[in-house]
Coordinates of C-alpha atoms and ligand atoms in Angstrom, one line a residue:
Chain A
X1 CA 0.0 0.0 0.0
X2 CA 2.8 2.5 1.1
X3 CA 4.6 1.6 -2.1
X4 CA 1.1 1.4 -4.2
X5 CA 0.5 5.4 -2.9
X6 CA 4.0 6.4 -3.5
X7 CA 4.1 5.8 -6.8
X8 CA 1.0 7.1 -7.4
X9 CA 1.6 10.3 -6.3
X10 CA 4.9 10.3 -8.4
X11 CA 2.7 10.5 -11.0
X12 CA 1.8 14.0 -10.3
X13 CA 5.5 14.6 -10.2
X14 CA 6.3 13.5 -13.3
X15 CA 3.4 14.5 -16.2
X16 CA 2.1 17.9 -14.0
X17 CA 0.7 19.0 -17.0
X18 CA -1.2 16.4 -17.6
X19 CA -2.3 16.0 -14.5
X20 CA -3.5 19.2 -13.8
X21 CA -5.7 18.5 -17.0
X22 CA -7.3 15.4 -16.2
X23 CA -8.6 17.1 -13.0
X24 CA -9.6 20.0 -14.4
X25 CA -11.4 18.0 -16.9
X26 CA -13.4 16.0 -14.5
X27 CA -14.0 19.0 -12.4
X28 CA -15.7 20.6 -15.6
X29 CA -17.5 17.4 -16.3
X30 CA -18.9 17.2 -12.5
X31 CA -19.3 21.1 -12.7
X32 CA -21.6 21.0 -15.4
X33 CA -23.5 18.2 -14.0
X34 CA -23.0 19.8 -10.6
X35 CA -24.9 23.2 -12.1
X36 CA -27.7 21.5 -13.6
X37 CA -27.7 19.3 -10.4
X38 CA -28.6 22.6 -8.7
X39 CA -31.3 23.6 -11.3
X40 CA -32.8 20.3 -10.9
X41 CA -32.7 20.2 -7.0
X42 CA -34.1 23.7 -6.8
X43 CA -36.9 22.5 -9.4
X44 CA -37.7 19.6 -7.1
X45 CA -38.0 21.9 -4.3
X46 CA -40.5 24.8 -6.7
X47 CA -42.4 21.8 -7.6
X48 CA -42.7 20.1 -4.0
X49 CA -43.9 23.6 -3.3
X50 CA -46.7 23.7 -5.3
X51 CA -47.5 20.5 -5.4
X52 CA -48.3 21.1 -1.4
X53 CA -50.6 23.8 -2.4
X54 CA -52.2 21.6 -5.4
X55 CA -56.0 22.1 -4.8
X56 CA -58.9 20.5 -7.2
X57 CA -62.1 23.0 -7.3
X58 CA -65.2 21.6 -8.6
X59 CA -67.5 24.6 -9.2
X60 CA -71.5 23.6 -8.2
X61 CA -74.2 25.1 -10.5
X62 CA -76.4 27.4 -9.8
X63 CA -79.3 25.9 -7.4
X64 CA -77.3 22.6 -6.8
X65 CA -79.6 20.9 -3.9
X66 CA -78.0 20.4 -0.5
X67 CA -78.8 17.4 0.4
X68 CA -77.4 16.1 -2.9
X69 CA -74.1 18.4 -2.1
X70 CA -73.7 17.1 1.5
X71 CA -73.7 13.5 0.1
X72 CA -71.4 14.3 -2.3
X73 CA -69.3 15.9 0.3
X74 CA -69.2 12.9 1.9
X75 CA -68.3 10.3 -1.1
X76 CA -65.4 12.5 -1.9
X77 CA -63.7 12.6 1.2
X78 CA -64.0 9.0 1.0
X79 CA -62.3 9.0 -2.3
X80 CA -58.2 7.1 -1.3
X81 CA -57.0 10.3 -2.7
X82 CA -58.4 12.8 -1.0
X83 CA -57.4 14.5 2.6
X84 CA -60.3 16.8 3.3
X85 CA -63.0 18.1 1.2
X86 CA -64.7 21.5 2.0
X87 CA -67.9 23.3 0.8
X88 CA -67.5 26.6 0.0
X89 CA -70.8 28.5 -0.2
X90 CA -71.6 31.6 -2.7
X91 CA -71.8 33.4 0.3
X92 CA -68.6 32.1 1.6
X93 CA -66.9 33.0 -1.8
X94 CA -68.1 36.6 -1.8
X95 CA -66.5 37.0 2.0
X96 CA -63.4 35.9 0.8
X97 CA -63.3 37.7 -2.6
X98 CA -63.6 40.7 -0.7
X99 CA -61.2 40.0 1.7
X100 CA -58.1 39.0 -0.5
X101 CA -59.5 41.3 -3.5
X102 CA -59.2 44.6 -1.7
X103 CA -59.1 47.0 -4.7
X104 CA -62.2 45.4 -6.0
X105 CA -64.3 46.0 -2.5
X106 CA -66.5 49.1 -3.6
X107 CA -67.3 47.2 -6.5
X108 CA -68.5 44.2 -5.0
X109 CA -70.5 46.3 -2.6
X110 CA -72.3 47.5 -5.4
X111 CA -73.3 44.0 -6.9
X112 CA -77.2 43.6 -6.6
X113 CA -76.4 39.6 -7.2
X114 CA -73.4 37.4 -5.7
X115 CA -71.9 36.6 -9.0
X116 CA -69.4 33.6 -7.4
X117 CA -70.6 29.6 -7.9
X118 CA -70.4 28.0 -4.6
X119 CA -67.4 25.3 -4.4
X120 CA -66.1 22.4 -3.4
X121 CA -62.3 22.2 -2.3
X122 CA -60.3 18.9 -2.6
X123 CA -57.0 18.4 -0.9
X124 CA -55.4 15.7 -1.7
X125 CA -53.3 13.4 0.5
X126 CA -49.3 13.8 0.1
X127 CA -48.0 11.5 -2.5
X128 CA -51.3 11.8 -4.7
X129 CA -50.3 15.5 -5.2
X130 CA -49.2 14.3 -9.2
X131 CA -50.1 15.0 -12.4
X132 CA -51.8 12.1 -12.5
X133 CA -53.4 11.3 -9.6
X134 CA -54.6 14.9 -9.7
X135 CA -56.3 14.6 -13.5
X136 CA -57.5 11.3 -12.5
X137 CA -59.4 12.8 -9.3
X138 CA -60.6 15.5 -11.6
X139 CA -62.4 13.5 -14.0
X140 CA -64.4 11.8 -11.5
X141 CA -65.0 15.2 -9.9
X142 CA -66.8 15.9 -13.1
X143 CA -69.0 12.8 -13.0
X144 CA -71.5 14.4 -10.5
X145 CA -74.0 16.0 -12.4
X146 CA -74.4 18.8 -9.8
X147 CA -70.6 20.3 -10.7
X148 CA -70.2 22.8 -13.7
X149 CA -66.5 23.0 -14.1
X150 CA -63.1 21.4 -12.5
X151 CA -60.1 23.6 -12.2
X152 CA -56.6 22.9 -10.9
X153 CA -53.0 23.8 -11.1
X154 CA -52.1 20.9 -13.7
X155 CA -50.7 23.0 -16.2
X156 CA -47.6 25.0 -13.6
X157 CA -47.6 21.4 -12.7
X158 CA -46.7 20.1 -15.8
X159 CA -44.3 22.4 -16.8
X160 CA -42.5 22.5 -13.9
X161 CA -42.0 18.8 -13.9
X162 CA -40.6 19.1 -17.9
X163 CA -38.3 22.1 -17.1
X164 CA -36.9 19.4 -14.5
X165 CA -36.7 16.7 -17.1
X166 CA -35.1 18.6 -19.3
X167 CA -32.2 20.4 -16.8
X168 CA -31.5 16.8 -15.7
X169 CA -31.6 15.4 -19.6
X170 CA -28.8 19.1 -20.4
X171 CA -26.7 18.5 -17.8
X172 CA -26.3 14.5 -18.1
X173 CA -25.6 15.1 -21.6
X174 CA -23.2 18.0 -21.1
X175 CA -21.4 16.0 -18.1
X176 CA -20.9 12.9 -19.6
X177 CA -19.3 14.5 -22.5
X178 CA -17.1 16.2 -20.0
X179 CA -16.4 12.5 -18.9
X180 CA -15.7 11.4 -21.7
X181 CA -13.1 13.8 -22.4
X182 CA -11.7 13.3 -18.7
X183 CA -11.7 9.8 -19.4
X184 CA -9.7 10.2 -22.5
X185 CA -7.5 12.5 -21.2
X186 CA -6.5 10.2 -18.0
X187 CA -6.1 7.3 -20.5
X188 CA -3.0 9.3 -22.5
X189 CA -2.0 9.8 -18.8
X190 CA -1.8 6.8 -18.2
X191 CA 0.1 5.3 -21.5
X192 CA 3.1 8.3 -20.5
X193 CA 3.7 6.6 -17.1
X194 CA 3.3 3.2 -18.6
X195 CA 5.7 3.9 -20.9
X196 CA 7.9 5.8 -18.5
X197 CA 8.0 3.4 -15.9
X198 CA 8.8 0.7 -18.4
X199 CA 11.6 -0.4 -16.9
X200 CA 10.6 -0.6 -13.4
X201 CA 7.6 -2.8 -14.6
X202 CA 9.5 -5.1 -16.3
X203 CA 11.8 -6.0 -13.1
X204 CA 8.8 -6.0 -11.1
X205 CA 7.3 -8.5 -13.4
X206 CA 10.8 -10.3 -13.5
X207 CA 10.5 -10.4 -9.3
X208 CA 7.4 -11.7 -9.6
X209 CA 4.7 -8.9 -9.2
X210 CA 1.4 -9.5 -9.4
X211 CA -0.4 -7.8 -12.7
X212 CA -2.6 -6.3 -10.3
X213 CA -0.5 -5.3 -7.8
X214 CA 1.6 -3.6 -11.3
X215 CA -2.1 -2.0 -12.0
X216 CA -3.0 -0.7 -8.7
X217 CA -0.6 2.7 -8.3
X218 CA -2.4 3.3 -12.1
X219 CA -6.5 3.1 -11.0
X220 CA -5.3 4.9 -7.3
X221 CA -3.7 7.8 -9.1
X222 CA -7.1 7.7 -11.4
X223 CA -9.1 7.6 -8.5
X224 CA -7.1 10.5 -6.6
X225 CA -7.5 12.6 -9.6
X226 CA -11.1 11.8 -9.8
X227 CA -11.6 12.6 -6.3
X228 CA -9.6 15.8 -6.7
X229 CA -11.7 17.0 -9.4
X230 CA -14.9 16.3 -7.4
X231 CA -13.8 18.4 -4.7
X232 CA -13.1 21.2 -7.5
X233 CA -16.1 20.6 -8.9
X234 CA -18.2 20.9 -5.5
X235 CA -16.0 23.9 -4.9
X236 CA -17.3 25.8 -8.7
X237 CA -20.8 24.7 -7.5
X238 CA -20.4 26.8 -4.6
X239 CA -19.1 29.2 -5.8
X240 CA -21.9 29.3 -8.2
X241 CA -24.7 28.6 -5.7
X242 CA -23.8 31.5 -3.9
X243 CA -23.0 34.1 -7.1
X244 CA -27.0 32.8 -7.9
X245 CA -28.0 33.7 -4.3
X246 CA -27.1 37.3 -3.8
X247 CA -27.8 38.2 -7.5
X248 CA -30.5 36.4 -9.1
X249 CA -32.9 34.2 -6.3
X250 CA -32.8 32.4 -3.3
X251 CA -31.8 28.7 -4.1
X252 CA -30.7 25.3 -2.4
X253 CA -27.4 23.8 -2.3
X254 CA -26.7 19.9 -2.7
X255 CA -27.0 18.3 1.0
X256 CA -24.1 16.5 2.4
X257 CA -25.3 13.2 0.5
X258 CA -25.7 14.7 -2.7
X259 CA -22.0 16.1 -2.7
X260 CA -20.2 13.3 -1.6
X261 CA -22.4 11.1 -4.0
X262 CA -20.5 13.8 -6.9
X263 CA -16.9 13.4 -5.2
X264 CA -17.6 10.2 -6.1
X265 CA -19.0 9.9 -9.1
X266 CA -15.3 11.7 -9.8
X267 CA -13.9 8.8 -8.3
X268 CA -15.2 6.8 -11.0
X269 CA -14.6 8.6 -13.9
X270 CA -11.2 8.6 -12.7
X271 CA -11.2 4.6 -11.8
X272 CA -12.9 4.2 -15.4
X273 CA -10.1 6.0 -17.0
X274 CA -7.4 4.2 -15.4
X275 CA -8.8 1.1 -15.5
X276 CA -9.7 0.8 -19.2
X277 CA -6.1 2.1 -20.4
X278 CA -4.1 0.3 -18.3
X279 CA -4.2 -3.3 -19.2
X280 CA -4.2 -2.3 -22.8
X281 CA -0.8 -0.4 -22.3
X282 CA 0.9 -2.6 -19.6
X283 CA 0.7 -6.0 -22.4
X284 CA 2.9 -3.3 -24.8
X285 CA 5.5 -3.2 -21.8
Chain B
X1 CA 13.4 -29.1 -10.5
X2 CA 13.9 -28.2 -14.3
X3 CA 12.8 -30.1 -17.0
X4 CA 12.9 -30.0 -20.5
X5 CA 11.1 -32.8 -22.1
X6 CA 11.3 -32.7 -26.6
X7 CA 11.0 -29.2 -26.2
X8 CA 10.6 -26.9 -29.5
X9 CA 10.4 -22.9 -29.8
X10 CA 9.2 -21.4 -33.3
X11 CA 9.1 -17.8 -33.3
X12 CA 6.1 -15.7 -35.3
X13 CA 9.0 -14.5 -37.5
X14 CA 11.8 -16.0 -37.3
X15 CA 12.5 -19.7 -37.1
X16 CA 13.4 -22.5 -34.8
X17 CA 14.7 -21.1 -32.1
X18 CA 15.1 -24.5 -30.4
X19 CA 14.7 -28.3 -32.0
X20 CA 13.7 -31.0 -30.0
X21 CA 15.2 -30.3 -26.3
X22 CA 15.5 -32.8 -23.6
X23 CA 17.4 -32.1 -19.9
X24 CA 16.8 -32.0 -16.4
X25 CA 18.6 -30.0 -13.8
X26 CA 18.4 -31.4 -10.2
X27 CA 18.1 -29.8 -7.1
X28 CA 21.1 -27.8 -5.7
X29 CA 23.1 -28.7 -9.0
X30 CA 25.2 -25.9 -10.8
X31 CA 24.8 -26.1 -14.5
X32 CA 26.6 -24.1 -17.4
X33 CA 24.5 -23.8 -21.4
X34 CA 26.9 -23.0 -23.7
X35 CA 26.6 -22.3 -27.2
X36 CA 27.4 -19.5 -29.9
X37 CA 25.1 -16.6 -30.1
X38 CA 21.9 -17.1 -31.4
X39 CA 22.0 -20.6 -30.4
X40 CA 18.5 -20.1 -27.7
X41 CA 20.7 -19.8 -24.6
X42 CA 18.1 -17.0 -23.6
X43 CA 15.3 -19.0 -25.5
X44 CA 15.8 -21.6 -22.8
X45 CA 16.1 -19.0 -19.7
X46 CA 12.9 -17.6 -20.8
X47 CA 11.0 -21.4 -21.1
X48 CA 12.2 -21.7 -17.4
X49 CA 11.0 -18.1 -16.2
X50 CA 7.7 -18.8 -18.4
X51 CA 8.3 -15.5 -20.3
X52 CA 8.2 -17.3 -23.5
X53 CA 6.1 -20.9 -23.8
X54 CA 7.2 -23.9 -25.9
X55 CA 5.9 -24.6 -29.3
X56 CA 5.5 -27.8 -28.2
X57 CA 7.1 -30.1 -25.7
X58 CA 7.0 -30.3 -22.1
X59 CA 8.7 -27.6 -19.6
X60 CA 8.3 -28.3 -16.2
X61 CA 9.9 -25.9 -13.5
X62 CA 9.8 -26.2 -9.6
X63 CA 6.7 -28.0 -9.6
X64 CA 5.1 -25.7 -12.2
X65 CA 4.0 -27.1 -15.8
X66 CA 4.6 -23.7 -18.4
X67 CA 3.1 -25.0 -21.4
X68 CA -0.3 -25.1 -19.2
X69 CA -0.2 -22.3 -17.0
X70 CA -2.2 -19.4 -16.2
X71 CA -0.9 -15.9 -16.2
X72 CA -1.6 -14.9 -12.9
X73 CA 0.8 -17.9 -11.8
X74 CA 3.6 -16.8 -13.6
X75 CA 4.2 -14.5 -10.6
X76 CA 4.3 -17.0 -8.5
X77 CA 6.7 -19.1 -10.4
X78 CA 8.8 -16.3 -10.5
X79 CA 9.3 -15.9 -6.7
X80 CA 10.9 -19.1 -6.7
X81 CA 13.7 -18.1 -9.3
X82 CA 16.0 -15.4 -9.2
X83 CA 17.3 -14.1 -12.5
X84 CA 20.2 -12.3 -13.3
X85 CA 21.1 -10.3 -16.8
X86 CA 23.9 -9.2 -18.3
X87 CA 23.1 -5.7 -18.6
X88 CA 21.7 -5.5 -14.8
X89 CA 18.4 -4.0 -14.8
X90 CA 19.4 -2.2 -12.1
X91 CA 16.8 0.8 -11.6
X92 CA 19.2 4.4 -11.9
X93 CA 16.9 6.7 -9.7
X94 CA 17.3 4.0 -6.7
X95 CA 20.7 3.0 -4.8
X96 CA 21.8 -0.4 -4.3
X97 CA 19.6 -1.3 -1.5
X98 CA 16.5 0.0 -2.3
X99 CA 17.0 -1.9 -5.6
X100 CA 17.3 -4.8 -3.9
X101 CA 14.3 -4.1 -1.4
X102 CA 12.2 -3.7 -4.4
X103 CA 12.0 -7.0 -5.0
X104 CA 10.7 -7.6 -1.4
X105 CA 8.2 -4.5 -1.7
X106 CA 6.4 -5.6 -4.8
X107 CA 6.0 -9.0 -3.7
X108 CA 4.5 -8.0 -0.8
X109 CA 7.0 -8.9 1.4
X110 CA 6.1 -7.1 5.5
X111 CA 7.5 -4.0 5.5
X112 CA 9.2 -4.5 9.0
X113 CA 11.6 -7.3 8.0
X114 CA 12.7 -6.0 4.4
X115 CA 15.6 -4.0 5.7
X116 CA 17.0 -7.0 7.9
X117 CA 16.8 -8.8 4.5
X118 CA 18.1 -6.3 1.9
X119 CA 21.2 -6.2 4.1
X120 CA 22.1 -9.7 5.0
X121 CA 21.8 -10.3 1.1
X122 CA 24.2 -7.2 0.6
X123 CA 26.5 -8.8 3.3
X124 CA 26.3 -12.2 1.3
X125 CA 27.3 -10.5 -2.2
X126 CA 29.8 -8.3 -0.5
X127 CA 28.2 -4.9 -1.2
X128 CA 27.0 -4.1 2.8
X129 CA 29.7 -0.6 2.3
X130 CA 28.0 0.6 -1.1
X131 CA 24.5 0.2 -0.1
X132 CA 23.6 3.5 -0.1
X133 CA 25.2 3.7 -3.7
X134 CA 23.3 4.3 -7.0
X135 CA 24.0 2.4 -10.0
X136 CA 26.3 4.9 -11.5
X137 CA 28.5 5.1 -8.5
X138 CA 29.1 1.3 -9.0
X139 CA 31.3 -0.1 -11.4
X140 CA 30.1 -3.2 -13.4
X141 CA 31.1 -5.9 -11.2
X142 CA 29.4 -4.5 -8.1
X143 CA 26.7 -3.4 -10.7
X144 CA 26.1 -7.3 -11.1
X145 CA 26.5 -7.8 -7.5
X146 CA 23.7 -5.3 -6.7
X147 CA 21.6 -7.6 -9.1
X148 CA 22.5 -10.8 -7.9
X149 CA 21.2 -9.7 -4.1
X150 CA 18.0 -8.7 -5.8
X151 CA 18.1 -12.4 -7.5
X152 CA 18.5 -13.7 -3.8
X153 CA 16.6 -11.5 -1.5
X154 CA 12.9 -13.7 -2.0
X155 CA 15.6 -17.2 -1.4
X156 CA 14.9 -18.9 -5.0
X157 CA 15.7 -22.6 -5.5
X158 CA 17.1 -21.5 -8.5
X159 CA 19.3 -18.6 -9.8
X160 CA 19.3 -18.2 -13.3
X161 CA 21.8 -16.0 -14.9
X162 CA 22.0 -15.1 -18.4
X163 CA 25.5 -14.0 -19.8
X164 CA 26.3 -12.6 -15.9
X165 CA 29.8 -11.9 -17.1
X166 CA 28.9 -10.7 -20.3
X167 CA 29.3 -7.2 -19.9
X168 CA 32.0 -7.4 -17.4
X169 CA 36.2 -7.6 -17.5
X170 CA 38.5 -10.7 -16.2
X171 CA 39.0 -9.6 -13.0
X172 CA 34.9 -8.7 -12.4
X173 CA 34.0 -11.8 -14.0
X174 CA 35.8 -13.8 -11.6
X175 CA 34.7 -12.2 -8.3
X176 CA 31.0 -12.6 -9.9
X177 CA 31.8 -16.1 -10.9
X178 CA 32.8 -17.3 -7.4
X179 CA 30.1 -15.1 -5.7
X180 CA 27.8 -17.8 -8.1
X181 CA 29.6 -20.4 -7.1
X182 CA 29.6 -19.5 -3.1
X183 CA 25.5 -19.1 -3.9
X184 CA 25.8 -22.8 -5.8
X185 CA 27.2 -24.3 -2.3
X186 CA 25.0 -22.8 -0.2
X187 CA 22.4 -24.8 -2.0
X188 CA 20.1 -22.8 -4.1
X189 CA 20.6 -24.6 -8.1
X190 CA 22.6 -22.6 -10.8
X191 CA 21.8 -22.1 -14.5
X192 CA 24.0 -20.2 -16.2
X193 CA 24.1 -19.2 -19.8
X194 CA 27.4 -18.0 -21.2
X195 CA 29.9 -18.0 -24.1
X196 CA 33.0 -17.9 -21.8
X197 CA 34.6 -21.3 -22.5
X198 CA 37.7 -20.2 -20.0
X199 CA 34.7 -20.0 -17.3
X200 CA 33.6 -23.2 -18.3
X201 CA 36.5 -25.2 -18.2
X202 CA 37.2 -23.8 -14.6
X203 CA 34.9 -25.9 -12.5
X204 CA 34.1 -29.0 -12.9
X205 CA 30.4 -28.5 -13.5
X206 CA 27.8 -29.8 -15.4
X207 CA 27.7 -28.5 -19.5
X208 CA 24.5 -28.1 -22.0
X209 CA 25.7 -27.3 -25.2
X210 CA 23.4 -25.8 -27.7
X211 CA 23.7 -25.6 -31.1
X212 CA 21.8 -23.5 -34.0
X213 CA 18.8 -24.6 -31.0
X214 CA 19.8 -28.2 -31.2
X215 CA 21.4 -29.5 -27.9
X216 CA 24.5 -31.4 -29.0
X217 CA 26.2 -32.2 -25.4
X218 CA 25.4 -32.7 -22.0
X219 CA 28.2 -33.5 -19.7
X220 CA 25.9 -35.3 -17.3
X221 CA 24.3 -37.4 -20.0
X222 CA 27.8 -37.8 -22.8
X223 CA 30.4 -38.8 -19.2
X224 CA 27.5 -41.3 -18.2
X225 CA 27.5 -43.2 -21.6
X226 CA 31.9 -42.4 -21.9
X227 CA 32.6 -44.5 -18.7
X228 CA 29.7 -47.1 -19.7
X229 CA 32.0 -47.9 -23.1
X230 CA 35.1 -47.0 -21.3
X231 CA 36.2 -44.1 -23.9
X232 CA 36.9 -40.0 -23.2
X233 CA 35.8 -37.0 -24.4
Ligands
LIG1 N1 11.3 -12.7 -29.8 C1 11.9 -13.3 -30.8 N2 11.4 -13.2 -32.0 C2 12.0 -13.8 -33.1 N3 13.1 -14.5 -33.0 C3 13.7 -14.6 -31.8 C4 13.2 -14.0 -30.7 N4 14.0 -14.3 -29.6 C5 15.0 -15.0 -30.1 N5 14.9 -15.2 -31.5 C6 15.7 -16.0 -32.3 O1 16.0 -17.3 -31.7 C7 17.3 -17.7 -31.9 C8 17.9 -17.9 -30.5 O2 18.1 -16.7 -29.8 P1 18.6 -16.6 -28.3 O3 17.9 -17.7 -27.5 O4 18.5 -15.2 -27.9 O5 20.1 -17.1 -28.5 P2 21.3 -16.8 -27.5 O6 20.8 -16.4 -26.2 O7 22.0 -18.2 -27.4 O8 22.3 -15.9 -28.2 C9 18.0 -16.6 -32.6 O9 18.0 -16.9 -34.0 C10 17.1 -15.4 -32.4 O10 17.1 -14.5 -33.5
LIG2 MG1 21.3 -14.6 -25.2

């Protein structure tokens, strides 16, 4: 192991250059993932957000008879979806208009007839606070005869939930072409110290090394490069995260988890590098 | 211990390098292969160290069968052999003994006990002064010396040394000679390939003569079958 890390880090020593590359590299390809990371954890947030607030209104017509209403009151709340249900009377809906609509309140004073359908307002439980278990509850909403019209927020739903899709879809793209790269990059590394070290790795084979023990300085310098550009990369995020914060909104960073998981991941790409280039250049030795 | 049974080497390009080989080198024996240059001297040392395999034939070392084995036991074949070269392979940015503790390290030899070893090794080859050295502070024959300790230093049964002496003047090749002798009667087995018929005459040991890959005399086998019929070489 002590021999294993010593010449791994005399790797460093000897191709600087291209070194300093391969971590750069990886820190650009975890960068880019890291920043579309962010817009995708900050759309998860936005979207958790209103998906708390996602209400389903059925709107009653005119005259809709009580009894009929109570009932259905009851049915709905019985519905596996649904958290509470609430009736909202026309008179109810006029209070509240004027409450939260203060500009309008001289004109609603003025109103010889209360213009507003009475209501009924569906929560829905947490984890049926989707797309489609909203829709789905919406249709059936609109199977009582009594209710004209079934609004809710699917459409800022929707969206939401493709802007994320698409941020993850950019910045997997973008990353793993960073990768790529990286993982190019670490393999050209790899063929100088092969080729450099020649000599030492024919005695050691000659002594009676192991091929893997010959391999193992090669994927640990991979991997300490990978783990290096990680930390870069988490380090750029930052950076970013906080540029973002004072000048454009208030965002989230990664948790704990989440950044380690991207140290990682650099660990990897590293690993990956090594580990495909090596063998192929250690048969030429 | 080594044994060549009918053994033939056909390189890609290139062609016999060695027609229908038979010997077998005992335990603790010293022997010499003689032969021109070009006549698979090395050929053979690489059967034995399973760096090359036979084209067909049987090679059989320390227990070890190198037509049929897999590459992750060649290492461990090799840990019972110690090999020697004529230009050294001594690595330049390392003195003497960490060249020698090299061996240990990649082997994975315990860290604690590889210094005891490198130097009682050194001691034995007579290079315990210069082991702080590096390779181009030491002249050939201490060079050779340095090499021969890293041959030792995981206690093969055998030492096999290609043209030791090939690179090396009278006076060198005589200290490295005896030093392979000294290691001969200590018990570990000798093969050694060289041109040097002076060497060869000096010592009374055994002789495997190649020719063009062909092996025209062994000593063991022609002095058996020359007191049998009562004649002389
Ligand atoms: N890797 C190789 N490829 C092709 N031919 C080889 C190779 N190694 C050795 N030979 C040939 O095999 C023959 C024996 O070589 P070698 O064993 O090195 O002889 P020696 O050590 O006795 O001088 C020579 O003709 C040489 O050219
Ligand atoms: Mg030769």
């Amino acid at each position: 192991m002590n021999l294993t890390f010593r010449e791994a880090m005399l790797t460093f020593k000897r191709a600087p250059l291209l070194s300093v590359l391969s971590v750069t590299t990886i820190a650009f390809s975890l960068f880019v993932l890291g920043l579309f990371g962010l817009v995708v954890v900050n759309l998860q947030d936005a979207l958790h957000g209103v998906e708390e607030r996602v209400e389903v209104v059925a709107y009653l017509l005119p005259g809709a008879p009580i009894e009929a209403t109570a009932q259905a009151l009851k049915d709905i709340e019985a519905f596996p979806e649904v958290q509470s249900a609430t009736y909202v009377s026309e008179d109810d809906a006029l209070a509240r208009a004027r409450a939260e609509l203060v500009e309008l309140r001289d004109v609603m004073q003025e109103l010889e007839r209360n213009p507003l359908p009475a209501s009924i307002e569906v929560k829905l439980k947490p984890g049926f606070r989707d797309t489609d278990h909203v829709s789905a509850v919406a249709e059936r909403l609109r199977g009582f005869g009594f209710v004209d019209d079934v609004r809710f927020g699917r459409d800022w739903v929707e969206k939401l939930d493709r802007l994320r899709g698409l941020a993850a879809a950019v910045g997997i793209v973008v990353g793993a072409a960073f990768a790529v790269v990286a993982i190019i990059i670490i393999g050209t590394t790899i063929r100088m110290a092969v080729l450099q070290r020649s000599r030492e790795i024919a005695i050691m084979r000659l002594v009676g090394a192991t091929d893997g023990f010959i391999r193992r300085p090669f994927l640990l310098q991979g991997a300490i490069k990978g783990l290096l550009g990680g930390g870069v990369a988490i380090g750029l995020s930052f950076a970013a995260y906080l540029l973002i914060n004072r000048y454009l909104l208030q965002s989230a960073f990664f948790t704990q988890e989440q950044a380690a998981a991207i140290v990682a991941f650099g660990a990897v790409i590293g690993l990956v590098g090594s580990a495909m280039s090596v063998g192929r250049h250690l048969k030429r030795v | 211990m080594i044994k060549f049974t009918n053994v033939f080497k056909a390189f890609p390009k290139g062609g016999l390098a060695l027609k229908d080989v038979s010997f077998h080198v005992a335990k603790g024996e010293f022997a010499f292969l003689t032969g021109h240059s070009g006549a698979g001297k090395s050929t053979v040392m690489k059967l034995i160290y399973a760096e090359e395999r036979p084209t067909s034939g049987d090679v059989r070392v320390s227990g070890y069968n190198v037509n049929e084995m897999r590459p992750r036991e060649v290492p461990l074949l090799r840990r019972k052999l110690g090999i020697v070269f004529q230009d050294f392979r001594l690595l330049e940015d390392r003195t003497a003994e960490e060249n020698v503790a090299f061996a240990l390290e990649v082997t994975g030899a315990r860290s604690s006990t590889i210094p005891a070893r490198v130097m009682r090794v050194l001691t034995q080859v007579g290079l315990a002064a210069k082991a702080q050295a590096y390779p181009r502070e030491l002249s050939g024959g201490e060079q050779q010396r340095v090499a021969i300790a890293r041959a030792l230093v995981n206690e093969p049964t055998v030492l096999l040394a290609d043209e030791p002496t090939g690179n090396l003047d009278e006076r060198a090749t005589r200290g490295v000679f005896q030093l392979l002798r000294d290691i001969n009667a200590s018990g570990t087995a000798v093969v050694m390939a060289t041109h040097d018929l002076d060497l060869v005459r000096q010592a009374p040991y055994r002789v495997i003569e190649l020719q063009e890959g062909a092996l025209v005399y062994d000593s063991s086998v022609d002095e058996a079958r020359d007191q049998a019929t009562g004649g002389g070489p």
